[in-house]
Amino acid sequence: MEGDISLHVPSDAPASAPFARAKHELADSEFSAAVLSGFARRPRSIPCRFFYDTVGCELFEEIVKLDEYYPTRVEAFLLEAHGAEIAELAGQGRVLVEFGSGSSRKTSLLIGALGRLPAYIPIDIAAESLREAAEWLLSRHSDLTILPLIADFTTTRALPSVAKFHGKLGFFSGSTIGNLTQVEAQAFLANAAKLLGPDSAFLIGIDLKKPTSILIPAYNDARGVTAAFNLNLLARINRELDGDFDLTRFAHDAIYNWAQGRIEMYLVSCTQQIVRVLGQEFAFAEGERIHTENSHKYTVREFHALAGASGWRPVRAWTDPDQLFSLHLLRHG
Ligand code: AVI
């Protein structure tokens, strides 16, 4: 049987304009609102979801190849090493639903292990990356039925109708859940339980707590790719919000917050300066920081507690020999 791709948009999508364009316009106004309100607050902040414009996505693809950035490599190793066991414990014949699927590269390993699937539903806000990922996956799994869903994976309320007739296996890779606060992470897990339905399974990648000698270089690499990724937020403000940030007058910083158990990324003003955005002036003191990302790290036990609070029961956790990263299979209902 030939593979199939058909892009799905939720029923509340605007009918008059192509969804991708409408979403882009919405993203622009969301970006300006987030920057203006984030700069009015102290400490100043920009939500990390705005990292991922075209340049940011390209830089992120570079980050995942860095020697220092172990999560992607180790998660792929775990999927390869334990794919057969994951498939056996998850059970056959489930629709695979991926949250924030991005390039879907690791998903290929999981699909290979799961064998024949009724359908694969990747959920992502970026229509273009959904289309590219679907084409790439079909070149490797020619009989796969792919039903990409253009939506915000944190709030998706419904799946394409084929999902009604099968059990579901959710997949949320890369420890992206670590970029949410614990309250947001719990809300996401509860929403995912509703979306996937009774007796569903969920495979989640979680970055583990570890020495800062490993964590800090992962978020402050020698080649400065993560610095460029962080500074691209200011370049994006210049491009899209008529900003005049001088990127040489801000520096990337990544610290580990022990109390919160998370990496925090900042852009630090190197001098006292005034910057204009959308016609408004913002004064920055020397050393003043803009908070741009949290990346929470968990122990296996801490993650089980978080998942359990949203009704997910741990079935099995896999970790690598160096205890860098973990994969969790959960069940609901
Ligand atoms: C997407 N997310 C899981 C990455 C992380 O590790 O928190 C984002 C990232 N930020 C800097 N490097 C990678």
Short mmCIF file of C-alpha atoms and ligand atoms in Angstrom, two decimals:
data_model
loop_
_atom_site.label_atom_id
_atom_site.label_comp_id
_atom_site.label_asym_id
_atom_site.label_seq_id
_atom_site.Cartn_x
_atom_site.Cartn_y
_atom_site.Cartn_z
CA MET A 1 0.00 0.00 0.00
CA GLU A 2 1.24 3.54 -0.84
CA GLY A 3 1.83 5.93 2.07
CA ASP A 4 -0.46 8.90 2.48
CA ILE A 5 -0.07 12.48 3.78
CA SER A 6 -3.02 14.76 4.34
CA LEU A 7 -2.62 17.89 6.44
CA HIS A 8 -5.33 18.34 9.07
CA VAL A 9 -6.30 21.64 10.63
CA PRO A 10 -8.53 21.88 13.70
CA SER A 11 -12.13 22.85 12.96
CA ASP A 12 -11.71 26.29 14.62
CA ALA A 13 -9.10 27.31 11.99
CA PRO A 14 -10.00 30.41 9.91
CA ALA A 15 -11.63 29.29 6.67
CA SER A 16 -10.81 32.28 4.47
CA ALA A 17 -6.99 32.28 4.53
CA PRO A 18 -4.45 29.48 4.19
CA PHE A 19 -3.97 28.26 7.75
CA ALA A 20 -0.19 28.56 7.67
CA ARG A 21 -0.40 32.22 6.69
CA ALA A 22 -3.07 33.03 9.25
CA LYS A 23 -0.96 31.31 11.90
CA HIS A 24 2.10 33.30 10.82
CA GLU A 25 0.21 36.57 11.21
CA LEU A 26 -1.08 35.44 14.58
CA ALA A 27 2.47 34.49 15.55
CA ASP A 28 3.66 38.02 14.66
CA SER A 29 1.12 39.71 16.91
CA GLU A 30 1.73 37.10 19.63
CA PHE A 31 5.47 37.80 19.36
CA SER A 32 5.08 41.58 19.69
CA ALA A 33 2.67 41.20 22.65
CA ALA A 34 5.04 38.75 24.38
CA VAL A 35 8.11 40.98 23.86
CA LEU A 36 6.39 44.19 24.98
CA SER A 37 4.88 42.59 28.09
CA GLY A 38 8.09 40.65 28.83
CA PHE A 39 10.15 43.86 28.66
CA ALA A 40 7.69 45.71 30.94
CA ARG A 41 8.29 43.08 33.67
CA ARG A 42 11.29 42.67 35.99
CA PRO A 43 13.28 40.54 35.48
CA ARG A 44 12.70 40.95 31.73
CA SER A 45 11.83 37.82 29.79
CA ILE A 46 10.87 36.41 26.37
CA PRO A 47 9.08 33.01 26.22
CA CYS A 48 11.29 30.27 24.74
CA ARG A 49 8.72 29.24 22.11
CA PHE A 50 9.81 32.30 20.10
CA PHE A 51 13.27 30.79 19.52
CA TYR A 52 11.88 28.76 16.63
CA ASP A 53 11.64 31.02 13.58
CA THR A 54 13.37 29.74 10.41
CA VAL A 55 16.84 30.83 11.58
CA GLY A 56 16.19 29.49 15.10
CA CYS A 57 15.06 26.10 13.75
CA GLU A 58 18.25 25.87 11.66
CA LEU A 59 20.40 26.74 14.69
CA PHE A 60 18.54 24.17 16.80
CA GLU A 61 19.33 21.52 14.17
CA GLU A 62 23.02 22.50 14.67
CA ILE A 63 22.71 22.32 18.47
CA VAL A 64 21.46 18.72 18.40
CA LYS A 65 24.59 17.69 16.48
CA LEU A 66 27.02 19.26 19.01
CA ASP A 67 29.28 16.96 21.03
CA GLU A 68 28.31 18.83 24.20
CA TYR A 69 24.54 18.49 23.59
CA TYR A 70 23.98 14.85 24.62
CA PRO A 71 20.11 14.64 24.91
CA THR A 72 19.30 13.96 21.24
CA ARG A 73 22.13 11.46 20.78
CA VAL A 74 21.38 9.55 23.98
CA GLU A 75 17.62 9.48 23.38
CA ALA A 76 18.23 8.04 19.90
CA PHE A 77 20.52 5.41 21.47
CA LEU A 78 17.78 4.47 23.98
CA LEU A 79 15.16 4.19 21.22
CA GLU A 80 17.45 1.94 19.20
CA ALA A 81 18.55 -0.18 22.15
CA HIS A 82 15.07 -0.67 23.66
CA GLY A 83 12.71 -0.23 20.69
CA ALA A 84 11.62 -3.88 20.68
CA GLU A 85 10.78 -3.84 24.39
CA ILE A 86 9.00 -0.49 24.10
CA ALA A 87 6.91 -1.89 21.23
CA GLU A 88 6.05 -5.02 23.20
CA LEU A 89 5.04 -3.13 26.36
CA ALA A 90 3.12 -0.42 24.47
CA GLY A 91 1.09 -3.02 22.57
CA GLN A 92 0.43 -3.41 18.84
CA GLY A 93 -2.03 -1.67 16.56
CA ARG A 94 -1.98 1.75 18.22
CA VAL A 95 -2.14 5.08 16.40
CA LEU A 96 1.11 6.93 17.13
CA VAL A 97 0.52 10.57 18.18
CA GLU A 98 3.61 12.77 18.41
CA PHE A 99 3.52 16.08 20.31
CA GLY A 100 5.74 18.88 18.90
CA SER A 101 7.06 16.54 16.25
CA GLY A 102 9.50 18.95 14.50
CA SER A 103 11.72 17.09 12.05
CA SER A 104 10.48 13.61 13.22
CA ARG A 105 14.02 12.17 12.82
CA LYS A 106 13.95 10.16 16.07
CA THR A 107 10.40 9.04 15.34
CA SER A 108 11.70 6.92 12.48
CA LEU A 109 13.51 4.74 15.04
CA LEU A 110 10.30 4.29 17.05
CA ILE A 111 8.19 3.58 13.95
CA GLY A 112 10.76 1.00 12.84
CA ALA A 113 10.41 -0.77 16.19
CA LEU A 114 6.61 -0.52 16.41
CA GLY A 115 6.01 -2.18 13.03
CA ARG A 116 2.71 -1.68 11.23
CA LEU A 117 0.70 1.30 12.56
CA PRO A 118 -2.90 2.25 11.72
CA ALA A 119 -1.68 5.88 11.40
CA TYR A 120 0.96 8.35 12.58
CA ILE A 121 -0.36 11.76 13.72
CA PRO A 122 2.44 14.32 14.21
CA ILE A 123 1.20 17.54 15.91
CA ASP A 124 3.14 20.76 15.34
CA ILE A 125 2.40 24.45 14.83
CA ALA A 126 4.80 24.70 11.86
CA ALA A 127 3.02 23.52 8.67
CA GLU A 128 6.18 23.53 6.57
CA SER A 129 8.23 21.37 8.94
CA LEU A 130 5.25 18.95 9.22
CA ARG A 131 5.19 18.61 5.44
CA GLU A 132 8.98 18.15 5.14
CA ALA A 133 9.07 15.65 8.03
CA ALA A 134 6.18 13.67 6.53
CA GLU A 135 7.94 13.45 3.17
CA TRP A 136 11.18 12.38 4.83
CA LEU A 137 9.40 9.68 6.88
CA LEU A 138 7.55 8.36 3.84
CA SER A 139 10.88 7.94 2.05
CA ARG A 140 11.81 5.51 4.85
CA HIS A 141 8.44 3.96 5.73
CA SER A 142 6.61 3.84 2.41
CA ASP A 143 3.44 2.17 3.73
CA LEU A 144 2.94 4.62 6.63
CA THR A 145 -0.30 6.63 6.80
CA ILE A 146 0.64 10.11 8.08
CA LEU A 147 -2.06 12.52 9.22
CA PRO A 148 -0.18 15.69 10.28
CA LEU A 149 -2.13 18.02 12.55
CA ILE A 150 -1.26 21.74 12.48
CA ALA A 151 -1.92 22.78 16.07
CA ASP A 152 -0.39 23.91 19.36
CA PHE A 153 0.44 20.56 20.95
CA THR A 154 -0.03 21.92 24.49
CA THR A 155 -3.72 22.60 23.91
CA THR A 156 -4.82 20.20 21.13
CA ARG A 157 -8.37 19.04 21.88
CA ALA A 158 -9.17 16.57 19.08
CA LEU A 159 -7.45 14.09 16.75
CA PRO A 160 -8.34 13.14 13.14
CA SER A 161 -11.35 10.79 13.19
CA VAL A 162 -9.40 7.61 12.31
CA ALA A 163 -7.92 7.78 15.83
CA LYS A 164 -11.38 6.94 17.29
CA PHE A 165 -11.14 3.35 16.08
CA HIS A 166 -7.77 2.45 17.65
CA GLY A 167 -5.81 2.63 20.88
CA LYS A 168 -3.26 5.46 21.04
CA LEU A 169 0.45 5.71 21.87
CA GLY A 170 1.65 9.28 22.58
CA PHE A 171 5.29 10.28 21.98
CA PHE A 172 6.92 13.42 23.38
CA SER A 173 10.66 13.34 22.79
CA GLY A 174 13.75 15.44 23.49
CA SER A 175 12.78 16.44 27.06
CA THR A 176 10.78 19.33 25.59
CA ILE A 177 8.49 18.93 28.62
CA GLY A 178 11.45 20.38 30.57
CA ASN A 179 10.87 23.75 28.86
CA LEU A 180 7.49 23.99 30.62
CA THR A 181 7.04 25.02 34.24
CA GLN A 182 5.93 22.14 36.47
CA VAL A 183 2.39 23.54 36.54
CA GLU A 184 2.36 23.77 32.71
CA ALA A 185 3.89 20.27 32.44
CA GLN A 186 1.09 18.83 34.60
CA ALA A 187 -1.57 20.63 32.56
CA PHE A 188 0.03 19.28 29.35
CA LEU A 189 0.09 15.71 30.71
CA ALA A 190 -3.55 15.98 31.82
CA ASN A 191 -4.60 17.33 28.40
CA ALA A 192 -2.62 14.56 26.66
CA ALA A 193 -4.44 11.95 28.80
CA LYS A 194 -7.82 13.35 27.64
CA LEU A 195 -6.71 13.60 24.02
CA LEU A 196 -5.23 10.07 23.84
CA GLY A 197 -8.19 8.58 25.70
CA PRO A 198 -8.77 5.58 27.96
CA ASP A 199 -6.14 2.84 28.10
CA SER A 200 -3.61 4.94 26.18
CA ALA A 201 0.18 4.69 26.47
CA PHE A 202 2.69 7.54 26.41
CA LEU A 203 6.45 7.44 25.70
CA ILE A 204 8.28 10.53 27.01
CA GLY A 205 11.97 11.51 26.89
CA ILE A 206 13.24 13.22 30.05
CA ASP A 207 16.65 14.78 30.67
CA LEU A 208 18.08 13.62 34.00
CA LYS A 209 19.67 15.65 36.81
CA LYS A 210 23.47 15.45 36.54
CA PRO A 211 26.68 17.33 37.39
CA THR A 212 26.92 20.91 36.12
CA SER A 213 30.25 19.97 34.47
CA ILE A 214 28.08 18.18 31.86
CA LEU A 215 24.98 20.40 31.96
CA ILE A 216 26.57 23.83 31.51
CA PRO A 217 28.61 22.99 28.36
CA ALA A 218 25.45 21.45 26.85
CA TYR A 219 23.86 24.93 27.05
CA ASN A 220 27.04 26.97 26.49
CA ASP A 221 28.99 25.11 23.82
CA ALA A 222 32.54 25.92 22.72
CA ARG A 223 31.54 26.85 19.14
CA GLY A 224 28.92 29.35 20.36
CA VAL A 225 25.99 27.73 18.51
CA THR A 226 23.72 27.95 21.59
CA ALA A 227 24.82 31.58 22.05
CA ALA A 228 23.80 32.30 18.42
CA PHE A 229 20.47 30.48 19.02
CA ASN A 230 19.79 32.65 22.09
CA LEU A 231 20.93 35.92 20.43
CA ASN A 232 18.72 35.13 17.42
CA LEU A 233 15.78 36.21 19.62
CA LEU A 234 17.16 39.77 19.51
CA ALA A 235 17.89 39.47 15.78
CA ARG A 236 14.28 38.27 15.34
CA ILE A 237 13.04 41.37 17.21
CA ASN A 238 15.17 43.51 14.85
CA ARG A 239 13.75 41.71 11.78
CA GLU A 240 10.11 41.50 12.80
CA LEU A 241 9.46 44.22 15.38
CA ASP A 242 11.53 47.07 14.01
CA GLY A 243 14.10 46.67 16.80
CA ASP A 244 17.60 48.15 16.91
CA PHE A 245 19.40 45.68 19.20
CA ASP A 246 23.19 45.69 18.72
CA LEU A 247 23.90 41.98 19.10
CA THR A 248 27.53 42.64 20.07
CA ARG A 249 26.28 44.45 23.20
CA PHE A 250 24.44 41.40 24.62
CA ALA A 251 25.99 38.11 25.76
CA HIS A 252 24.58 34.60 26.13
CA ASP A 253 24.59 33.05 29.61
CA ALA A 254 23.43 29.66 30.92
CA ILE A 255 23.34 28.83 34.63
CA TYR A 256 22.03 25.90 36.68
CA ASN A 257 19.43 26.88 39.27
CA TRP A 258 19.86 24.22 41.97
CA ALA A 259 16.72 25.16 43.90
CA GLN A 260 14.48 24.78 40.81
CA GLY A 261 16.48 21.93 39.23
CA ARG A 262 16.79 23.65 35.87
CA ILE A 263 19.10 25.28 33.36
CA GLU A 264 18.19 28.95 32.89
CA MET A 265 19.30 30.84 29.78
CA TYR A 266 19.72 34.61 29.72
CA LEU A 267 20.80 37.43 27.40
CA VAL A 268 22.93 39.84 29.43
CA SER A 269 23.36 43.51 28.56
CA CYS A 270 27.14 44.20 28.35
CA THR A 271 26.68 47.96 28.84
CA GLN A 272 24.10 50.51 29.91
CA GLN A 273 22.08 51.11 26.74
CA ILE A 274 18.76 52.15 25.24
CA VAL A 275 17.07 49.91 22.67
CA ARG A 276 14.04 50.69 20.50
CA VAL A 277 11.34 48.13 19.69
CA LEU A 278 8.13 49.03 17.79
CA GLY A 279 8.79 52.70 18.45
CA GLN A 280 9.15 52.24 22.23
CA GLU A 281 12.43 52.84 24.13
CA PHE A 282 13.75 50.34 26.67
CA ALA A 283 16.67 51.19 28.97
CA PHE A 284 18.97 48.32 29.97
CA ALA A 285 21.44 48.61 32.85
CA GLU A 286 24.89 47.05 32.51
CA GLY A 287 24.56 43.40 33.58
CA GLU A 288 20.75 43.41 33.30
CA ARG A 289 19.41 40.04 32.13
CA ILE A 290 16.59 38.96 29.82
CA HIS A 291 15.40 35.48 30.84
CA THR A 292 14.85 33.39 27.68
CA GLU A 293 14.52 29.72 28.68
CA ASN A 294 14.13 27.19 31.49
CA SER A 295 15.10 23.57 30.89
CA HIS A 296 14.00 21.47 33.88
CA LYS A 297 15.90 18.30 34.75
CA TYR A 298 14.28 15.46 36.70
CA THR A 299 15.26 12.31 38.53
CA VAL A 300 13.27 9.23 37.48
CA ARG A 301 11.40 9.41 40.77
CA GLU A 302 10.59 13.14 40.37
CA PHE A 303 9.24 12.55 36.88
CA HIS A 304 7.09 9.65 38.05
CA ALA A 305 5.58 11.94 40.70
CA LEU A 306 4.86 14.64 38.09
CA ALA A 307 3.27 12.14 35.68
CA GLY A 308 1.34 10.43 38.50
CA ALA A 309 -0.24 13.76 39.51
CA SER A 310 -1.86 13.84 36.03
CA GLY A 311 -3.09 10.24 36.25
CA TRP A 312 -0.25 8.57 34.30
CA ARG A 313 1.11 5.29 35.74
CA PRO A 314 4.77 4.40 35.08
CA VAL A 315 5.22 1.08 33.24
CA ARG A 316 8.97 1.12 32.64
CA ALA A 317 11.87 3.63 32.50
CA TRP A 318 15.06 3.15 30.48
CA THR A 319 18.29 5.07 31.13
CA ASP A 320 21.72 4.98 29.45
CA PRO A 321 24.77 3.63 31.33
CA ASP A 322 25.98 7.19 32.12
CA GLN A 323 22.56 8.18 33.54
CA LEU A 324 22.30 11.18 31.22
CA PHE A 325 18.80 10.71 29.79
CA SER A 326 15.67 8.63 30.35
CA LEU A 327 12.74 7.28 28.34
CA HIS A 328 9.48 6.61 30.19
CA LEU A 329 6.57 4.45 29.13
CA LEU A 330 3.39 5.49 30.94
CA ARG A 331 -0.18 4.20 30.89
CA HIS A 332 -3.46 5.89 31.60
CA GLY A 333 -6.78 4.44 32.68
C1 AVI B 1 13.87 21.92 22.90
N1 AVI B 1 14.48 21.82 24.24
C2 AVI B 1 14.21 20.51 24.83
C3 AVI B 1 15.90 22.19 24.28
C4 AVI B 1 16.44 22.02 25.74
O1 AVI B 1 17.45 21.32 25.89
O2 AVI B 1 15.83 22.54 26.67
C5 AVI B 1 16.09 23.63 23.83
C6 AVI B 1 17.53 24.09 23.93
N2 AVI B 1 17.92 25.22 24.44
C7 AVI B 1 19.23 25.32 24.36
N3 AVI B 1 19.70 24.22 23.82
C8 AVI B 1 18.65 23.42 23.51
#
